[in-house]
Tab-separated table of C-alpha atoms and ligand atoms in Angstrom:
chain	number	residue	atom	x	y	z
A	892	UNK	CA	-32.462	98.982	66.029
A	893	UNK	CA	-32.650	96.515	62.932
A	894	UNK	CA	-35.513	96.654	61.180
A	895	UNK	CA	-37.617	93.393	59.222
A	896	UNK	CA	-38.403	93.826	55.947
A	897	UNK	CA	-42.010	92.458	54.952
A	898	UNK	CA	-43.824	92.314	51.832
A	899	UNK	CA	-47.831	91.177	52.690
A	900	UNK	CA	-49.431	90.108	49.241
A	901	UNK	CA	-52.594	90.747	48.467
A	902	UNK	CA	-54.949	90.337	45.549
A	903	UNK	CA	-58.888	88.827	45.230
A	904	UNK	CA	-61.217	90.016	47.407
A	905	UNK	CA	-61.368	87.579	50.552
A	906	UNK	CA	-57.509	88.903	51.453
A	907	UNK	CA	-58.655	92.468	52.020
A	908	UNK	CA	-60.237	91.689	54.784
A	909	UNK	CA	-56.952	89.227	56.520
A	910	UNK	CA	-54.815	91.530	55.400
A	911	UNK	CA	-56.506	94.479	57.125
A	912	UNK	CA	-55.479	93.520	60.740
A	913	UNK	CA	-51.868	92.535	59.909
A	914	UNK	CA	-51.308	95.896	58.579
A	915	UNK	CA	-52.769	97.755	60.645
A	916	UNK	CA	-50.467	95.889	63.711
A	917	UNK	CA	-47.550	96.165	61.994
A	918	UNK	CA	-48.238	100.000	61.783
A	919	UNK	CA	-48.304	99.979	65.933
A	920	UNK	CA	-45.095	98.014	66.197
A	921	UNK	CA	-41.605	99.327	65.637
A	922	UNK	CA	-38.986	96.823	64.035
A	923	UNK	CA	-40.864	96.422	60.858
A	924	UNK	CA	-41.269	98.011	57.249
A	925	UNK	CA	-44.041	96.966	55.721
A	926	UNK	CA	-44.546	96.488	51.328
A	927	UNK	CA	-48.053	96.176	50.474
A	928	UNK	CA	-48.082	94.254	47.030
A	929	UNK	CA	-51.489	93.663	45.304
A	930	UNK	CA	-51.372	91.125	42.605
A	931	UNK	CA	-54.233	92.376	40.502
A	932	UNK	CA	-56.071	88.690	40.382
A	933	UNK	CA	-58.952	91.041	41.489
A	934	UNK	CA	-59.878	94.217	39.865
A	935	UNK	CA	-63.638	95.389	39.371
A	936	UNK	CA	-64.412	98.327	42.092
A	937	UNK	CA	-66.843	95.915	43.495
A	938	UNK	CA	-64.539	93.545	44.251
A	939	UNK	CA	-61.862	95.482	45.139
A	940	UNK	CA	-61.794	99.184	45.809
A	941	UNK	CA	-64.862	99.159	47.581
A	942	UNK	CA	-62.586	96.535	49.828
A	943	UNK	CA	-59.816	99.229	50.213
A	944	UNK	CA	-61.905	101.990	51.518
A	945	UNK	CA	-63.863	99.624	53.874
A	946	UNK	CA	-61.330	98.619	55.454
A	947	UNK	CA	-58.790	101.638	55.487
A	948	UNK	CA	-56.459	99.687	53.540
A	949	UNK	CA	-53.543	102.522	52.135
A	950	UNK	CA	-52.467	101.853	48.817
A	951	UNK	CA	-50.564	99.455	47.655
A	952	UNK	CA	-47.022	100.285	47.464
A	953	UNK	CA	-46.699	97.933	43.842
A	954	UNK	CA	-49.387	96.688	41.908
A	955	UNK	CA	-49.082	93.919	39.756
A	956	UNK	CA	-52.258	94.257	37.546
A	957	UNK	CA	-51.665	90.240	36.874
A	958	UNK	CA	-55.859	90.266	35.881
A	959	UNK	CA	-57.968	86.959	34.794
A	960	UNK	CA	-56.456	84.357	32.706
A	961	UNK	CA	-56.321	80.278	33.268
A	962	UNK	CA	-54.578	78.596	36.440
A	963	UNK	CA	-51.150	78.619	34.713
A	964	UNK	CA	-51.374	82.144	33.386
A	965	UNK	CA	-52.660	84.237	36.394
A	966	UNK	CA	-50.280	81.898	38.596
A	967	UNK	CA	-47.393	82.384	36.183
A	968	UNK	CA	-48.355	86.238	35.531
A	969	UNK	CA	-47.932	86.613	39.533
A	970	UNK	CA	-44.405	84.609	39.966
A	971	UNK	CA	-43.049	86.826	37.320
A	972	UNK	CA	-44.027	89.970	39.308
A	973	UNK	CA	-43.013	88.696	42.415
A	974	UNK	CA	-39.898	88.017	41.337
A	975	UNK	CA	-39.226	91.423	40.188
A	976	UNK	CA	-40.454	92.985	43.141
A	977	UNK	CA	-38.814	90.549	45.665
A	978	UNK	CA	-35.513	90.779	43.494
A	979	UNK	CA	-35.507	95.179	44.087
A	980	UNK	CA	-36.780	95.050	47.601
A	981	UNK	CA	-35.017	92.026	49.437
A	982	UNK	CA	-37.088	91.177	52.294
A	983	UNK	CA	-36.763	89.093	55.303
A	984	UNK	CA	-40.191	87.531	55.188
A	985	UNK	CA	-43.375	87.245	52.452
A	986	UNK	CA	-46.518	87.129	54.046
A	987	UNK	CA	-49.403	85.533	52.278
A	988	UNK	CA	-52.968	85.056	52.872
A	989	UNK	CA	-55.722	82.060	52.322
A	990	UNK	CA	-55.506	80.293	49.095
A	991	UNK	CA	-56.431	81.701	46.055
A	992	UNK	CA	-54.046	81.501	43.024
A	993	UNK	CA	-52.028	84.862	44.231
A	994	UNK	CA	-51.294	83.462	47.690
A	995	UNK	CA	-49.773	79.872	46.180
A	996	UNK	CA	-47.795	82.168	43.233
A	997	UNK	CA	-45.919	84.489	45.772
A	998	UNK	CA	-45.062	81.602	48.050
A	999	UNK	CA	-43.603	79.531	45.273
A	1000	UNK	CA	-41.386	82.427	43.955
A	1001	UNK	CA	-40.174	83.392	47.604
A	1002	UNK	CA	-39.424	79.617	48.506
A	1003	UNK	CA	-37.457	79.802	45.091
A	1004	UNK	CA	-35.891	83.065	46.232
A	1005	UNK	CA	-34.890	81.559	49.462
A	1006	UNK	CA	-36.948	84.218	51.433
A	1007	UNK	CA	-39.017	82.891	54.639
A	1008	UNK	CA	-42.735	82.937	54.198
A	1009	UNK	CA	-45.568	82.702	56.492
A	1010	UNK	CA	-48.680	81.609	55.511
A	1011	UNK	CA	-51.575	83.243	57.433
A	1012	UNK	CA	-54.647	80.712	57.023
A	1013	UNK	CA	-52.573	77.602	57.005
A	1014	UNK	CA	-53.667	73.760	57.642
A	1015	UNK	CA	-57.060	74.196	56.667
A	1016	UNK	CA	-57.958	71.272	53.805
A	1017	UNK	CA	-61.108	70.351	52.461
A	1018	UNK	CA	-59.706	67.166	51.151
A	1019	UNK	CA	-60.681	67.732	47.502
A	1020	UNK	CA	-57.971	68.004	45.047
A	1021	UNK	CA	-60.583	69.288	42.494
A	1022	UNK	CA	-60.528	72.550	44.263
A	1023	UNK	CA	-57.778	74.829	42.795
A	1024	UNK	CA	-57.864	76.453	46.149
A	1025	UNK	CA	-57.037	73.023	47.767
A	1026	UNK	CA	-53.813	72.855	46.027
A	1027	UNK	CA	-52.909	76.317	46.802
A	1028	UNK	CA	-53.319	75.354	50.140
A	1029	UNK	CA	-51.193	72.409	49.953
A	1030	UNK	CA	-48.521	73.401	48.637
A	1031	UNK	CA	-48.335	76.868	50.561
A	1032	UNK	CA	-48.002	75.511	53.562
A	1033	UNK	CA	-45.269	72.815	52.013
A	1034	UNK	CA	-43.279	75.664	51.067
A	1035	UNK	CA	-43.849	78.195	54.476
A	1036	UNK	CA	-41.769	78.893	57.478
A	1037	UNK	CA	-44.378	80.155	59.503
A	1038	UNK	CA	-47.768	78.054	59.534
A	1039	UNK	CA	-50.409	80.508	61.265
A	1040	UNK	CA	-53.358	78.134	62.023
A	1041	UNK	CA	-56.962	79.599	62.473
A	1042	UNK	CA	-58.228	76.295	64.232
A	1043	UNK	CA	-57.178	73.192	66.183
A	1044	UNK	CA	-58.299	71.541	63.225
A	1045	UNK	CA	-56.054	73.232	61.013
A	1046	UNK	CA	-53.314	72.328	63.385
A	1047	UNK	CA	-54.108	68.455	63.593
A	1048	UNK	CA	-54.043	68.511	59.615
A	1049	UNK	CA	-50.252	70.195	59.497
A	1050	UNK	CA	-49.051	67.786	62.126
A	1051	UNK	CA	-50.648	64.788	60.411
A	1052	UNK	CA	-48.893	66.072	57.419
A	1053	UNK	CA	-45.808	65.573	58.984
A	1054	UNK	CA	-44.452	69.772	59.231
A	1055	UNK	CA	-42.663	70.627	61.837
A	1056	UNK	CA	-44.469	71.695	64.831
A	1057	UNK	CA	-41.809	74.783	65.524
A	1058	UNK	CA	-43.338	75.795	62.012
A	1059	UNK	CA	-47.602	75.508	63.280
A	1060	UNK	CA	-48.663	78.330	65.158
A	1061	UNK	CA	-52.249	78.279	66.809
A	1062	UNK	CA	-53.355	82.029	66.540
A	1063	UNK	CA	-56.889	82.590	65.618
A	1064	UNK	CA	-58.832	83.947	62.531
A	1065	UNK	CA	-57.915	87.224	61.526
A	1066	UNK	CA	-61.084	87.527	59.428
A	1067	UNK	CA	-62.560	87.137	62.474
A	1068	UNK	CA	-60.707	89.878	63.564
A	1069	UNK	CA	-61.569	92.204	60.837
A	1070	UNK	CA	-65.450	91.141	61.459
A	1071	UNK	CA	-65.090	92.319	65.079
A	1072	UNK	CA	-63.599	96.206	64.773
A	1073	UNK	CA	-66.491	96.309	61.817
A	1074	UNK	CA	-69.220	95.510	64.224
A	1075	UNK	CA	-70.431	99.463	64.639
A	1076	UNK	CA	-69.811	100.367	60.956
A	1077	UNK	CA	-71.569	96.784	59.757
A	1078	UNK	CA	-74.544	97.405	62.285
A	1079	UNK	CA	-74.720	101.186	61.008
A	1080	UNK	CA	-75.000	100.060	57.062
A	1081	UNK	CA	-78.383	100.352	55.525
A	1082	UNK	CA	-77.785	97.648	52.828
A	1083	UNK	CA	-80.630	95.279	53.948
A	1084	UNK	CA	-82.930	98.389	54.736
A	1085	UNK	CA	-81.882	99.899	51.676
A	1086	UNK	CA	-83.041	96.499	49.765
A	1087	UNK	CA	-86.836	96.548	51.741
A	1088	UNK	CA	-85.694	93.643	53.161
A	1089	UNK	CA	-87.147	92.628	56.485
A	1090	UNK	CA	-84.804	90.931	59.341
A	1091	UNK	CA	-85.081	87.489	59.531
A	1092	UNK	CA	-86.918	87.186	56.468
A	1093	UNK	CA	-84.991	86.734	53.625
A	1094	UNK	CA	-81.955	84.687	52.858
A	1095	UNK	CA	-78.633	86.055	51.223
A	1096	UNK	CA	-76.717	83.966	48.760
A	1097	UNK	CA	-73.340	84.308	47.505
A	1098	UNK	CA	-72.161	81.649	44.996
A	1099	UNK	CA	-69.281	81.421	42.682
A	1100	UNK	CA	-66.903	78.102	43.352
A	1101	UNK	CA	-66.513	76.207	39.631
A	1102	UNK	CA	-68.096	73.520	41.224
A	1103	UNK	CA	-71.489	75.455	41.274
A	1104	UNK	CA	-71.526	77.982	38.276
A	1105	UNK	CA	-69.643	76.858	35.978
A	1106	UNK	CA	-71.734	74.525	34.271
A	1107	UNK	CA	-74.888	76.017	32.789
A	1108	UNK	CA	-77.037	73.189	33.736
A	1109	UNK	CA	-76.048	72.830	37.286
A	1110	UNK	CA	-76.358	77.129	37.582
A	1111	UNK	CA	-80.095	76.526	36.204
A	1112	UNK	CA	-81.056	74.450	39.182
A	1113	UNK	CA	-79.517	76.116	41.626
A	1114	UNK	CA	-81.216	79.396	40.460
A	1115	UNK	CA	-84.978	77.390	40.559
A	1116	UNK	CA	-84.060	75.619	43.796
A	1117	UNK	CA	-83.106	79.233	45.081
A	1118	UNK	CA	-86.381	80.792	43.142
A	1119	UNK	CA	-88.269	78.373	45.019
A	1120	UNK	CA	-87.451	78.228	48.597
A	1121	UNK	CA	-90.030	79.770	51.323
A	1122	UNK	CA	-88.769	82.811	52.062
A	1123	UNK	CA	-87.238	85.736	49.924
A	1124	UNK	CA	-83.753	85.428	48.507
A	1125	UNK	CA	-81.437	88.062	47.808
A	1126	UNK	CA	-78.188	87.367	45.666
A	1127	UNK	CA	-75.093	89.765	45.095
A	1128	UNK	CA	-73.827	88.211	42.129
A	1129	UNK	CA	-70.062	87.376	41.440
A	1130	UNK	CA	-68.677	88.408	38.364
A	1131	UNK	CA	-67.638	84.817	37.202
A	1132	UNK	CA	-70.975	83.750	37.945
A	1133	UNK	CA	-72.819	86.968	36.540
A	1134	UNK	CA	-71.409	85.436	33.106
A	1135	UNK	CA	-72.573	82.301	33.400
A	1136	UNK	CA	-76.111	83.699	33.970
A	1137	UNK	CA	-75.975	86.358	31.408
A	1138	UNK	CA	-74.715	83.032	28.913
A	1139	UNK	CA	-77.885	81.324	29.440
A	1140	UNK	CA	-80.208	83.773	29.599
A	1141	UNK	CA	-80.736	83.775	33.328
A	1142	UNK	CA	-82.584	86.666	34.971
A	1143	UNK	CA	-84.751	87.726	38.562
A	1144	UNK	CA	-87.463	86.028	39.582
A	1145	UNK	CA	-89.933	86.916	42.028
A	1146	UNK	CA	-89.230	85.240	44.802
A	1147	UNK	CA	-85.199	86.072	43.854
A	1148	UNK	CA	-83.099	89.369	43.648
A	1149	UNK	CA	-80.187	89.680	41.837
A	1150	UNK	CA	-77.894	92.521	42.764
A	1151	UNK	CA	-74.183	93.856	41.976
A	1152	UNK	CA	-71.618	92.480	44.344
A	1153	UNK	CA	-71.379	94.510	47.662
A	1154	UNK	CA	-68.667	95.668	49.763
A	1155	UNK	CA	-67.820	94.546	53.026
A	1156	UNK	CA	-69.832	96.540	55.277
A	1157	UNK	CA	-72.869	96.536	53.049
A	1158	UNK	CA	-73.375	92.868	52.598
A	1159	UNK	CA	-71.939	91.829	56.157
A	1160	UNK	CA	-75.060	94.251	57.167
A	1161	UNK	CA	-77.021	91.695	55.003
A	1162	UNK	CA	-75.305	88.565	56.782
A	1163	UNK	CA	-77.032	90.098	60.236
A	1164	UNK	CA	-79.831	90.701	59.293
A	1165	UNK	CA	-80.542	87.495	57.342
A	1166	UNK	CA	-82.494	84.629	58.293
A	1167	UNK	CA	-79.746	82.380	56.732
A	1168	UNK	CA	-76.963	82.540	54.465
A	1169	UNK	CA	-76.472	80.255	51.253
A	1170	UNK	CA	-73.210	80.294	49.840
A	1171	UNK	CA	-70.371	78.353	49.269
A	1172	UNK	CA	-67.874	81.378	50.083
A	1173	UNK	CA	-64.969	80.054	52.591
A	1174	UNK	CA	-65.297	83.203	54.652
A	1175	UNK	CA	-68.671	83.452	54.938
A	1176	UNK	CA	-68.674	80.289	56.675
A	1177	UNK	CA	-66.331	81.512	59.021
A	1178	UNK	CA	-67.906	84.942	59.763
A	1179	UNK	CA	-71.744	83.204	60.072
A	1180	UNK	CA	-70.493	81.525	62.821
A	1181	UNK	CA	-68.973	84.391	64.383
A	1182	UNK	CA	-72.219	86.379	63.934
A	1183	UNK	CA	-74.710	82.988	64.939
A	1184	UNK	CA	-76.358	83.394	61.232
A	1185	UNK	CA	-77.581	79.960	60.083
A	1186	UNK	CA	-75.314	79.102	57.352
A	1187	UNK	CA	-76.338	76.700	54.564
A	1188	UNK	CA	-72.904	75.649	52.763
A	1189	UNK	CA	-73.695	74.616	48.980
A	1190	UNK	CA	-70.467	72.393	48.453
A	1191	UNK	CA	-69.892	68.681	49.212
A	1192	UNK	CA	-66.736	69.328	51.748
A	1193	UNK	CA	-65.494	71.845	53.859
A	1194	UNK	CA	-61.812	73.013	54.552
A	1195	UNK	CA	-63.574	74.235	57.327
A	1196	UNK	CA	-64.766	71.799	59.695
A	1197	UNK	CA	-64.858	74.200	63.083
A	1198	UNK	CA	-67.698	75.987	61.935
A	1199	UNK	CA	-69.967	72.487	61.449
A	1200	UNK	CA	-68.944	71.012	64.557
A	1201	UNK	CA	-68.798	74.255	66.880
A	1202	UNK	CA	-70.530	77.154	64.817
A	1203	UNK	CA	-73.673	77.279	62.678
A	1204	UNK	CA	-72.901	75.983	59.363
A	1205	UNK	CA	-74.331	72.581	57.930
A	1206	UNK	CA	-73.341	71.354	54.309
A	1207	UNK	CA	-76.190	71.500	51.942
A	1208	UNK	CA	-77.298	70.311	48.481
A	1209	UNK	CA	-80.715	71.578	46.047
A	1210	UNK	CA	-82.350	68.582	47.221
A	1211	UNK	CA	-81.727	69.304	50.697
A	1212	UNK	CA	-81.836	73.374	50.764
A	1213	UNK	CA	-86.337	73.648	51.332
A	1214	UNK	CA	-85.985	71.014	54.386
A	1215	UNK	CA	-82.639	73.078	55.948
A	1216	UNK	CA	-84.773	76.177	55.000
A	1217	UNK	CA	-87.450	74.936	56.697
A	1218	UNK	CA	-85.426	73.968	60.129
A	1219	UNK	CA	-84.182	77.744	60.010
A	1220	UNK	CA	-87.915	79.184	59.902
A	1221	UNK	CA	-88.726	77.067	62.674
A	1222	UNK	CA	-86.174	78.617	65.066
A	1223	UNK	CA	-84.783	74.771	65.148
A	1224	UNK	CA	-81.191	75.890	63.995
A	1225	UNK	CA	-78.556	74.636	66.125
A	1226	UNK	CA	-76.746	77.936	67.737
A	1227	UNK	CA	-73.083	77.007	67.748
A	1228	UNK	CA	-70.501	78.557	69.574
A	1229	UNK	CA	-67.365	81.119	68.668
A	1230	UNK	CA	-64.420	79.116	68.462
A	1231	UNK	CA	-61.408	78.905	70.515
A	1232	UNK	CA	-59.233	82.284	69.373
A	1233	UNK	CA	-61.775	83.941	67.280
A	1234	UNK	CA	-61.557	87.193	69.556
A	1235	UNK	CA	-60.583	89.315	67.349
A	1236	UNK	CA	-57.073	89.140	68.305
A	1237	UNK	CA	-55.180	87.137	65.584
A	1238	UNK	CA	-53.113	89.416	63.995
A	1239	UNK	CA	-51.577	89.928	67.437
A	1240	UNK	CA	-50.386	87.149	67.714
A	1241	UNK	CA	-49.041	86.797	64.678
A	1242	UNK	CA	-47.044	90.022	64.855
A	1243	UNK	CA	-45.792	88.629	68.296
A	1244	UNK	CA	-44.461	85.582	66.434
A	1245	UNK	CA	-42.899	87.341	63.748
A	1246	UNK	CA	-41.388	89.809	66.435
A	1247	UNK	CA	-39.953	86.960	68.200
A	1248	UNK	CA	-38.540	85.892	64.678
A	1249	UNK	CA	-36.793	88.645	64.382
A	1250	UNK	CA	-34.858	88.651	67.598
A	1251	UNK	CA	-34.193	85.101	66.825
A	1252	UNK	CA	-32.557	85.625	63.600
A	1253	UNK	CA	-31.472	89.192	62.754
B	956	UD1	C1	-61.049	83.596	43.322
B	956	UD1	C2	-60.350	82.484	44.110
B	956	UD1	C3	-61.342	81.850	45.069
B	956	UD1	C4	-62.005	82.912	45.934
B	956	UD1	C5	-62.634	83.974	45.046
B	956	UD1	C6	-63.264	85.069	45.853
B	956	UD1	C7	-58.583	81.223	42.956
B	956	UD1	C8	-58.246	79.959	42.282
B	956	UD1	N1	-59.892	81.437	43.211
B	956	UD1	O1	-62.071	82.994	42.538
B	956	UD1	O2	-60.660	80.937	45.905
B	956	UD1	O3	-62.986	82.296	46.735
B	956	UD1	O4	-61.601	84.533	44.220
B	956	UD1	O5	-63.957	85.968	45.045
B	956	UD1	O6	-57.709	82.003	43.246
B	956	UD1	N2	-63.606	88.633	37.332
B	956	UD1	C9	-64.084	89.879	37.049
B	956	UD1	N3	-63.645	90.916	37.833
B	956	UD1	C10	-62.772	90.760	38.846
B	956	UD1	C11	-62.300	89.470	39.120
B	956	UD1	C12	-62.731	88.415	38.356
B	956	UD1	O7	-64.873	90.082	36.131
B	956	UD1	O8	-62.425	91.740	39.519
B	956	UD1	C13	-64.106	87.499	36.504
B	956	UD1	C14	-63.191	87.175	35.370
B	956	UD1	O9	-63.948	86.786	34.301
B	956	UD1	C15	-62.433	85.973	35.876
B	956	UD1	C16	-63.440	85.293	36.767
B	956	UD1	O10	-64.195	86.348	37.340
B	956	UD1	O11	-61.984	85.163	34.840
B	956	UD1	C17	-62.811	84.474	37.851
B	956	UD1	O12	-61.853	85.248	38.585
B	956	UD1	P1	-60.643	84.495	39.332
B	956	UD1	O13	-59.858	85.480	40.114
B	956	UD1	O14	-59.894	83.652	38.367
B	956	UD1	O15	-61.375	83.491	40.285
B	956	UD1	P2	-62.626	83.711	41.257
B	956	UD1	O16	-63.741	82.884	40.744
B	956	UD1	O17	-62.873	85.155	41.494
């Protein structure tokens, strides 16, 4: 029997957890050898390894140790990897994940190379082109053979784009499906017990987009608006945003903790047990909903719409943060709903896709 070769590219910390259920089907399923490639973009244990033995990830197979730098050099830094590795290994298909700078880099070099991509994640758009992670969207899905949709919104935006629908896929949200085999070990964690945190008492925030921490002013009020909210606030901080704190000077309050990032487990242990969540994380928005946490989304847009309309997330802004706050302490949160295909079955679906691709064209 022929066999598909894959290479599934990996590298900041929200891909551990999509890449975890693709890997692990692929392992069931005969037909298909599997490259793991990390790009490096993320590399602090608590952003990273923590990730890998969470999740049972194995090791990456190549490891491009591409680190920090601007847009153009982490982006560049990855294409030149990729092209190495793609060049020695010759696979049928690049798989690639959400949109941070790793997942638009490897798609660009395998479009270049002429090798099929599918782009796990694709169609969702927030509609601001200040977001880098809108134009790695974009233009990943331009460039992608395979358009794995987590929503029907997702799938309205790549058919209003004008890509062909034997390209758009409707499968689900494999985050979702990560979230759902983690249910015992997440439940088991003592991370908010471990804090003295009481359920349904405190809030947990995660904030890093530029938008929110990358001016020193703006980081400030957010930290006082945070400081000052009604109920206790605890904060895993992100490295990009634990330097813009330590820059100005910025430390605990009373009312608000400041921790070291957390693995997955650990702070999806804090997630349940929360009486809201604060952020402006993509994911998180995604797995609040799952979970029916009240989600409070610091950011003007969201790429993902599904979890307004159906779930429990509502944008937010300082000004409005006490009155949301408020609504949540009152038991007046809306309760949402799990959308359509977040079963924990994603990464089925897309294996069943791909398997079908390979009948089709080996
Ligand atoms: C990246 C993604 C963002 C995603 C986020 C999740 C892009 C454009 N952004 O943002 O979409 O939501 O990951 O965390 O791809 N740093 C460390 N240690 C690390 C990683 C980063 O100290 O392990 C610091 C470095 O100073 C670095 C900064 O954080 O310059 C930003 O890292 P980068 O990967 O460029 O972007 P994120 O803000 O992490």
């Amino acid at each position: 029997m022929a066999t598909w070769r894959l290479v599934v590219v990996a590298g900041a910390r929200p891909n551990f957890m999509k890449i975890a259920p693709l890997l692990a089907r692929f392992d069931l399923l005969s037909g298909f050898e599997v490259r793991l490639v990390h790009t490096g973009q993320h590399y602090d244990w608590g952003m990273n390894e923590i990730f890998f033995a969470d999740l049972g990830l194995r090791e990456p197979d190549i490891h491009l140790s591409v680190g920090s730098g601007s847009h153009a050099i982490q982006t560049a830094a990855v294409m030149v990897g990729m092209e190495q590795v793609l060049s020695d290994y010759h696979p049928h298909l690049v798989i690639v994940v959400g949109d941070v700078n790793s997942t638009l880099a490897a798609a660009l070099t395998a479009r270049k190379m002429n090798i099929a991509i599918a782009h796990v994640e694709a169609g969702l758009r927030s509609r601001d082109w200040t977001m880098p992670e809108e134009v790695n969207r974009v233009v990943t899905d331009v460039v992608s053979d395979y358009l794995f949709a987590p929503s029907r919104d997702a799938v309205a935006n790549l058919e209003s784009e004008a890509l062909s629908r034997d390209r758009i896929f409707f499968v689900g949200n494999v985050m979702i499906d990560t979230l759902v085999v983690s249910l015992p070990r997440i439940k088991a964690s003592r991370a908010a017990s471990a804090l003295n945190l009481q359920p349904g008492k405190f809030a947990a925030v995660t904030l890093h987009r530029p938008s929110n921490v990358d001016q020193a002013d703006a980081v400030h009020a957010l930290m006082d608006a945070l400081g000052r909210l009604d109920l206790h606030v605890v904060f895993p901080v992100h490295p990009r945003t634990r330097q813009v704190l330590e820059s100005i000077g910025f430390g605990a309050s009373s009312n608000l903790r400041l921790v070291e990032p957390m693995g997955y487990f650990d702070f999806s242990n804090l997630m349940l047990n929360s009486a809201c969540v604060i952020t402006d994380s993509g994911g998180i928005q995604e797995e609040t909903t799952y979970l029916g946490v009240p989600c409070l989304t610091l950011r003007a847009t969201t790429e993902r719409p599904v979890t307004v309309d159906e779930g429990t997330n509502e944008l937010a802004t300082i000004d409005s943060l006490p009155d949301q706050v408020a609504k949540v302490l009152a038991g007046d949160w809306k309760k949402g709903r799990i959308p359509e295909l977040w079963d924990g079955r994603a990464s089925e679906r897309i294996a069943d896709v791909l398997a079908q691709g390979i009948e089709r064209k080996l």
